[in-house]
Structure formats: structure tokens, C-alpha cells
mmCIF file of C-alpha atoms in Angstrom:
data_model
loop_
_atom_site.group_PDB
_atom_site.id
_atom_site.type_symbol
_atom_site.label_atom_id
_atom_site.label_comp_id
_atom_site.label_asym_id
_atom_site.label_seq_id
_atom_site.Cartn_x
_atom_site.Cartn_y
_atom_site.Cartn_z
ATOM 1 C CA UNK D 31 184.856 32.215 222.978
ATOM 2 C CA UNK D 32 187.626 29.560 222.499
ATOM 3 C CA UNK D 33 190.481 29.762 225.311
ATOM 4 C CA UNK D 34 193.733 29.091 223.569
ATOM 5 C CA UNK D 35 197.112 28.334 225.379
ATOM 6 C CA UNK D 36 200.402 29.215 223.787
ATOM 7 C CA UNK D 37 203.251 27.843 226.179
ATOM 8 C CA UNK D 38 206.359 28.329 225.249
ATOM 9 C CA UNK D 39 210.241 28.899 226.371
ATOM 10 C CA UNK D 40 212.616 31.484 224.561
ATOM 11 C CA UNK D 41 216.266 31.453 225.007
ATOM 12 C CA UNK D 42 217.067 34.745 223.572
ATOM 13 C CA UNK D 43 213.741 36.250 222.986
ATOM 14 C CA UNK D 44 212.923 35.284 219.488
ATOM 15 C CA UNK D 45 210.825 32.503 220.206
ATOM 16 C CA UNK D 46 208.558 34.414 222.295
ATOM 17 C CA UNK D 47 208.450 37.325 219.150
ATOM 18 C CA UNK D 48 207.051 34.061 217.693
ATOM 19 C CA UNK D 49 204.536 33.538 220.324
ATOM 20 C CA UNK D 50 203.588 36.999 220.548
ATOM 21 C CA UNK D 51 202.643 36.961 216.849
ATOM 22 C CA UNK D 52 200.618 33.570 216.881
ATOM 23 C CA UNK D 53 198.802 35.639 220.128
ATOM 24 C CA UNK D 54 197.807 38.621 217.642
ATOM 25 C CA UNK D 55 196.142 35.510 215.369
ATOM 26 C CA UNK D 56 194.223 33.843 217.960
ATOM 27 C CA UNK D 57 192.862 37.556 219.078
ATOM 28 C CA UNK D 58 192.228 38.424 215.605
ATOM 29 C CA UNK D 59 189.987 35.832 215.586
ATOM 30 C CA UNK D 60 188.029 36.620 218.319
ATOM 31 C CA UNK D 61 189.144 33.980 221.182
ATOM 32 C CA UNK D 62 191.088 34.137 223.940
ATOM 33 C CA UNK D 63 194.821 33.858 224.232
ATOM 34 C CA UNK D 64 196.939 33.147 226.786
ATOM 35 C CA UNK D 65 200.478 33.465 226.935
ATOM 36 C CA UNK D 66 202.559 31.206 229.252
ATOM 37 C CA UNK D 67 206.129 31.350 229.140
ATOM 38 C CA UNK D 68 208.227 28.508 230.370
ATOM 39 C CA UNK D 69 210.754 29.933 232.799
ATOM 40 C CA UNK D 70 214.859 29.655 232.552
ATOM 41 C CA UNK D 71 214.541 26.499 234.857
ATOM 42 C CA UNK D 72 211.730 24.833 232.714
ATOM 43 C CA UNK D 73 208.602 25.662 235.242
ATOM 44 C CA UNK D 74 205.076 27.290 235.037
ATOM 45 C CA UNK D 75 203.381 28.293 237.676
ATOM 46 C CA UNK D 76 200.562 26.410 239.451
ATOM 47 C CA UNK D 77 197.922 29.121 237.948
ATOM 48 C CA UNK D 78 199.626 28.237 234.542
ATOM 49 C CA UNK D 79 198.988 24.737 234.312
ATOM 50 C CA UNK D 80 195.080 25.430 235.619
ATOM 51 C CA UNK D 81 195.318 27.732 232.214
ATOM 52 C CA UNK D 82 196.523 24.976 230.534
ATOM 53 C CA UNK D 83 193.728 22.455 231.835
ATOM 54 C CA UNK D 84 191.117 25.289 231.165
ATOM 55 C CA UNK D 85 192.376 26.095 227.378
ATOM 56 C CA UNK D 86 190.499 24.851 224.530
ATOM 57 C CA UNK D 87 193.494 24.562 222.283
ATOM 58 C CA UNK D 88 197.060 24.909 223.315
ATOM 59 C CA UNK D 89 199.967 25.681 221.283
ATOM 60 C CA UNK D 90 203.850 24.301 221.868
ATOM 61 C CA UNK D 91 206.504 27.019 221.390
ATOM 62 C CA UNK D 92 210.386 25.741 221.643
ATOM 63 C CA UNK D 93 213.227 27.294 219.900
ATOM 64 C CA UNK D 94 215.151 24.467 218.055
ATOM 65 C CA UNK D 95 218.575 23.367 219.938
ATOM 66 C CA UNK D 96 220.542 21.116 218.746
ATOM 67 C CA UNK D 97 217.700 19.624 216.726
ATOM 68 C CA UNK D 98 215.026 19.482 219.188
ATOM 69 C CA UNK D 99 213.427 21.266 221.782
ATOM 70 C CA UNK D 100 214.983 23.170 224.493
ATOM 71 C CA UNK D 101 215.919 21.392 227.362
ATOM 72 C CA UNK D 102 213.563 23.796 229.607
ATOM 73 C CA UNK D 103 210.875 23.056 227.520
ATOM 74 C CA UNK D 104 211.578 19.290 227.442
ATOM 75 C CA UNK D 105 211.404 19.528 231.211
ATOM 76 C CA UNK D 106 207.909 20.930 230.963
ATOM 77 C CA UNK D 107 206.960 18.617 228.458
ATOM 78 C CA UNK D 108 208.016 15.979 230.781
ATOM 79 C CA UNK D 109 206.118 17.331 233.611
ATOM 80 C CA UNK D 110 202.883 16.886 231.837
ATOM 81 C CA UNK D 111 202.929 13.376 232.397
ATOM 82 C CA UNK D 112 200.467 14.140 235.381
ATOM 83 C CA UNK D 113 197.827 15.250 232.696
ATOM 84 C CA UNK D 114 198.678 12.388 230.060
ATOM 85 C CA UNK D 115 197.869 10.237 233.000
ATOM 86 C CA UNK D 116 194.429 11.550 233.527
ATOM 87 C CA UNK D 117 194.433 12.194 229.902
ATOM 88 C CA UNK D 118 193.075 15.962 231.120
ATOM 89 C CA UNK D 119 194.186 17.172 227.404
ATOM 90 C CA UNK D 120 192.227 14.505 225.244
ATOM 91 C CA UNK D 121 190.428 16.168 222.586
ATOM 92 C CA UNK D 122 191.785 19.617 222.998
ATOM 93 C CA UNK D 123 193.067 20.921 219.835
ATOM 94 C CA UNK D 124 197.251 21.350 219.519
ATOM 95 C CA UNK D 125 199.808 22.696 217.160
ATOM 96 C CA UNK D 126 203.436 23.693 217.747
ATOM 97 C CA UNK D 127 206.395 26.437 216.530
ATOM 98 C CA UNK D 128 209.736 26.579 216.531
ATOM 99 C CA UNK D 129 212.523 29.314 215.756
ATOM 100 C CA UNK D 130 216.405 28.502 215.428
ATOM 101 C CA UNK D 131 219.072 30.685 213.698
ATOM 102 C CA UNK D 132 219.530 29.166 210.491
ATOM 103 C CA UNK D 133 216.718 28.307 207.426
ATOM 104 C CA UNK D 134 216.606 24.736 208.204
ATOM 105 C CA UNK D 135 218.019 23.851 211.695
ATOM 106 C CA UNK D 136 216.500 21.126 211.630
ATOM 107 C CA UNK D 137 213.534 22.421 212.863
ATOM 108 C CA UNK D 138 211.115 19.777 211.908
ATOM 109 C CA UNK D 139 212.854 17.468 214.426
ATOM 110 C CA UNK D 140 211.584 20.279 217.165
ATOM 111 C CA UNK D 141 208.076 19.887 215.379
ATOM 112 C CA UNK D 142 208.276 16.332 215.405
ATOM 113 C CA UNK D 143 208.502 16.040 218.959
ATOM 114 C CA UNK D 144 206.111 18.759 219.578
ATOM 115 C CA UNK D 145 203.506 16.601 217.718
ATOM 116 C CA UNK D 146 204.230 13.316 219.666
ATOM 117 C CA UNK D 147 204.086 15.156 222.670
ATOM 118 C CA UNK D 148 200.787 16.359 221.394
ATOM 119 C CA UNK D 149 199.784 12.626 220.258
ATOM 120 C CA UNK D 150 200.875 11.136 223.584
ATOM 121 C CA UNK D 151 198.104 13.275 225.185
ATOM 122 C CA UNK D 152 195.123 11.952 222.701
ATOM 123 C CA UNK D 153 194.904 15.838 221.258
ATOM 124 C CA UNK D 154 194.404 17.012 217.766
ATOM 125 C CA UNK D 155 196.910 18.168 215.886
ATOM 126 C CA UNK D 156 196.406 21.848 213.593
ATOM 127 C CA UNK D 157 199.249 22.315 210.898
ATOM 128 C CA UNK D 158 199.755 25.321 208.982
ATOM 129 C CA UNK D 159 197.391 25.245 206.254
ATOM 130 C CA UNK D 160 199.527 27.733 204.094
ATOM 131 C CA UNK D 161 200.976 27.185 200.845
ATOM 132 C CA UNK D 162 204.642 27.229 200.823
ATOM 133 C CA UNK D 163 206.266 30.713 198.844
ATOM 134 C CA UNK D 164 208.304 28.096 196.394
ATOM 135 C CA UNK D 165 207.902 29.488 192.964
ATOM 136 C CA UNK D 166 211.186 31.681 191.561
ATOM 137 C CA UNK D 167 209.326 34.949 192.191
ATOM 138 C CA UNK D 168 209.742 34.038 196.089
ATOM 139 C CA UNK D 169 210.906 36.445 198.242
ATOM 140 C CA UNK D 170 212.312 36.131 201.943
ATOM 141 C CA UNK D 171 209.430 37.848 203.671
ATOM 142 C CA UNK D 172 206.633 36.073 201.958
ATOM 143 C CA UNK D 173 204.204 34.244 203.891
ATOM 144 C CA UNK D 174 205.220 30.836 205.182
ATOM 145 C CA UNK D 175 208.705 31.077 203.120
ATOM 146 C CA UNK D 176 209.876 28.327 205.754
ATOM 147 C CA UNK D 177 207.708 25.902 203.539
ATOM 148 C CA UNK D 178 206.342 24.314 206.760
ATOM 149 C CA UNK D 179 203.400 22.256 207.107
ATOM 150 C CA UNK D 180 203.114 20.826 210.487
ATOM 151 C CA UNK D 181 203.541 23.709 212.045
ATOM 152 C CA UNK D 182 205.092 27.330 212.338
ATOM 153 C CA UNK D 183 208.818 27.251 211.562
ATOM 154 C CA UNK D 184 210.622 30.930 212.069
ATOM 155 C CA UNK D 185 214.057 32.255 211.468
ATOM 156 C CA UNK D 186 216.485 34.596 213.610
ATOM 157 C CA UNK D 187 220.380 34.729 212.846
ATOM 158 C CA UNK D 188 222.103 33.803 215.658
ATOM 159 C CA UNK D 189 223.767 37.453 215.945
ATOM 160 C CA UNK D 190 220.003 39.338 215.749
ATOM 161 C CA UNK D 191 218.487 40.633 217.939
ATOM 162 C CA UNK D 192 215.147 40.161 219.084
ATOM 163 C CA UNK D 193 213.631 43.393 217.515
ATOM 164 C CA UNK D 194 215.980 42.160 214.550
ATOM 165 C CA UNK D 195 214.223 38.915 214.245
ATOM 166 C CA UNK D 196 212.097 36.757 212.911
ATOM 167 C CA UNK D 197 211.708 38.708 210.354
ATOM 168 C CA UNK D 198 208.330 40.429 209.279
ATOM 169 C CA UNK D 199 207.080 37.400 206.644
ATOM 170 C CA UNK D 200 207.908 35.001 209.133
ATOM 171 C CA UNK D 201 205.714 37.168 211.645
ATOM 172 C CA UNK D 202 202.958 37.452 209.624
ATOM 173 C CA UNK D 203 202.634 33.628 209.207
ATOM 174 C CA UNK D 204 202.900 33.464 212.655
ATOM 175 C CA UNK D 205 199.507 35.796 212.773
ATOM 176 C CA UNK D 206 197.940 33.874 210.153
ATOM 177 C CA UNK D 207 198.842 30.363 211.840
ATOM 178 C CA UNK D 208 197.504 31.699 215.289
ATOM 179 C CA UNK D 209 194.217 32.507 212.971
ATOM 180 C CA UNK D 210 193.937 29.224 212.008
ATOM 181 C CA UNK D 211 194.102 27.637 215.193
ATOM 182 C CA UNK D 212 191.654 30.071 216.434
ATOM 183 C CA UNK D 213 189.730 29.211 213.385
ATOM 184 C CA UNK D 214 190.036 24.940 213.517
ATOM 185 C CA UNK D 215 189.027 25.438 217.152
ATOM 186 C CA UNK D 216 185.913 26.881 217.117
ATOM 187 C CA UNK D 217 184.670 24.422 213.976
ATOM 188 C CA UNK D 218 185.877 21.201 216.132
ATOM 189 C CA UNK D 219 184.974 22.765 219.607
ATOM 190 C CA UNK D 220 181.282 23.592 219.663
#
């Protein structure tokens, strides 16, 4: 059973409804999820990055700010330099979401970085394998209406709520990304 690592930092909540989706996928798919939420200071616990060094795959969460990640997720990312030193996360199988409060947000920037981070530590990068819902028939809740391929890309307007949002299509992409993660894994990881 593949151990997979989603760490992540929410501002408002609806980046972790994000994470808790791509957790349903990964279980779905009979592995083992983990979730580890960056804290309002940008820290994980000592127990957390032993997950982290123990996880098979492990999937970046940020909500987009400003273009990029969040700064408490930034300081996380920076803290990894410990394992990019060792390279402890060579090989290991990565992929990355993001949420902000408008369609685009420019959350490919957020993506961007996730993958360099991702790069920087010799991993392998997963995207979302999913069509795009592009045609005129398209509807809001269809699966991956984001039209993202390098990763998970979800929407919340700034005045939801977290029950409010994401919404359920960009949920249920969520699932099926976590799925495919789950699924890349074990085929790379025997």
C-alpha cells in the first residue's frame, strides 16, 4: 500500500476542502493518505516531516496569493532545504493544487512553483491527466472546468464560505486527481 502525503496550508479553509477531496482519491484507490496541514506560522510538526520522509508520493497544497504560494507555505517549502540536501525526496512521486477566489488568479504561477519546488528535490512530477470541459455544452461543475494540466486548480469566491466552496465539479476533480496520484504511484513505485 502506497503512503501518500498531502501537505498543505489554507488561509480560509478552502484549500484544505481541496485537500480533503484529493484525500477521498488517494483512499479510493486503496493507499494511504495522510493529511498534514501547514500551520498559521508556516510549521509541521517533527512527526510530520518523518510522514513526509516515509510517504511514497507527496502532494503540495497552497492557496494562490498574490500569484504564488502562501507565504506560510513558502516558509515550509523553504524549510525543506534539509531534505533537498540529502536529496531524502528523490524519486518519490509529486504533484501540487491550488485554490484562489477568482477563475484564473493566476494560479498556474502557484503551480509553477509547486513544480520547481518538486524538481529541486529530484521527484516526479503527476499532472492531472483530465481533459479540460472546453466544448460550448460546458458547464461550471464539470470535471476539471479549470482546464488545468499540471495540476489541480480550484475555485472559491472570496465572500464563500468554506462549505460554500470549491464548488462540487471542482471537488470531484479533486477526487479523481487524488486517484490518479494514487494510481501513477503504485505503477512507478513497485
Amino acid at each position: 500500500m502506497k503512503k501518500i502525503a498531502i501537505v498543505y496550508h489554507s488561509g480560509y479553509g478552502h484549500t484544505t476542502k481541496a485537500a480533503e477531496a484529493v484525500y477521498a482519491g488517494v483512499l479510493a484507490e486503496d493507499a494511504a493518505p495522510e493529511l498534514i496541514a501547514i500551520d498559521a506560522e508556516g510549521n509541521i510538526s517533527d512527526a510530520a516531516w518523518a510522514s513526509l520522509a516515509a510517504a511514497d508520493a507527496i502532494v503540495f497544497g497552497s492557496p494562490t496569493y498574490m500569484g504564488s504560494v502562501s507565504w506560510q507555505f513558502k516558509k515550509f517549502a523553504d524549510a525543506s532545504s534539509k531534505q533537498w540536501f540529502a536529496q531524502e525526496w528523490k524519486d518519490k512521486i509529486a504533484a501540487g493544487f491550488t485554490n484562489s477566489a477568482t477563475i484564473n488568479g493566476d494560479k498556474l504561477s502557484t503551480l509553477h512553483y509547486m513544480f520547481t519546488l518538486a524538481q529541486q528535490h529530484s521527484m516526479i512530477w503527476v499532472g492531472t491527466g483530465m481533459k479540460s470541459a472546453n466544448s460550448k455544452a460546458a458547464q461550471r461543475n464539470d470535471i476539471n472546468y479549470m482546464g488545468s494540466f499540471s495540476g489541480l486548480m480550484t475555485q472559491s469566491p472570496s465572500d464563500s464560505s468554506p462549505e460554500e466552496g470549491p464548488l462540487p465539479g471542482d471537488l470531484e476533480t479533486a477526487k479523481l486527481f487524488g486517484k490518479r496520484i494514487a494510481e501513477v504511484a503504485a505503477k512507478l513505485l513497485k
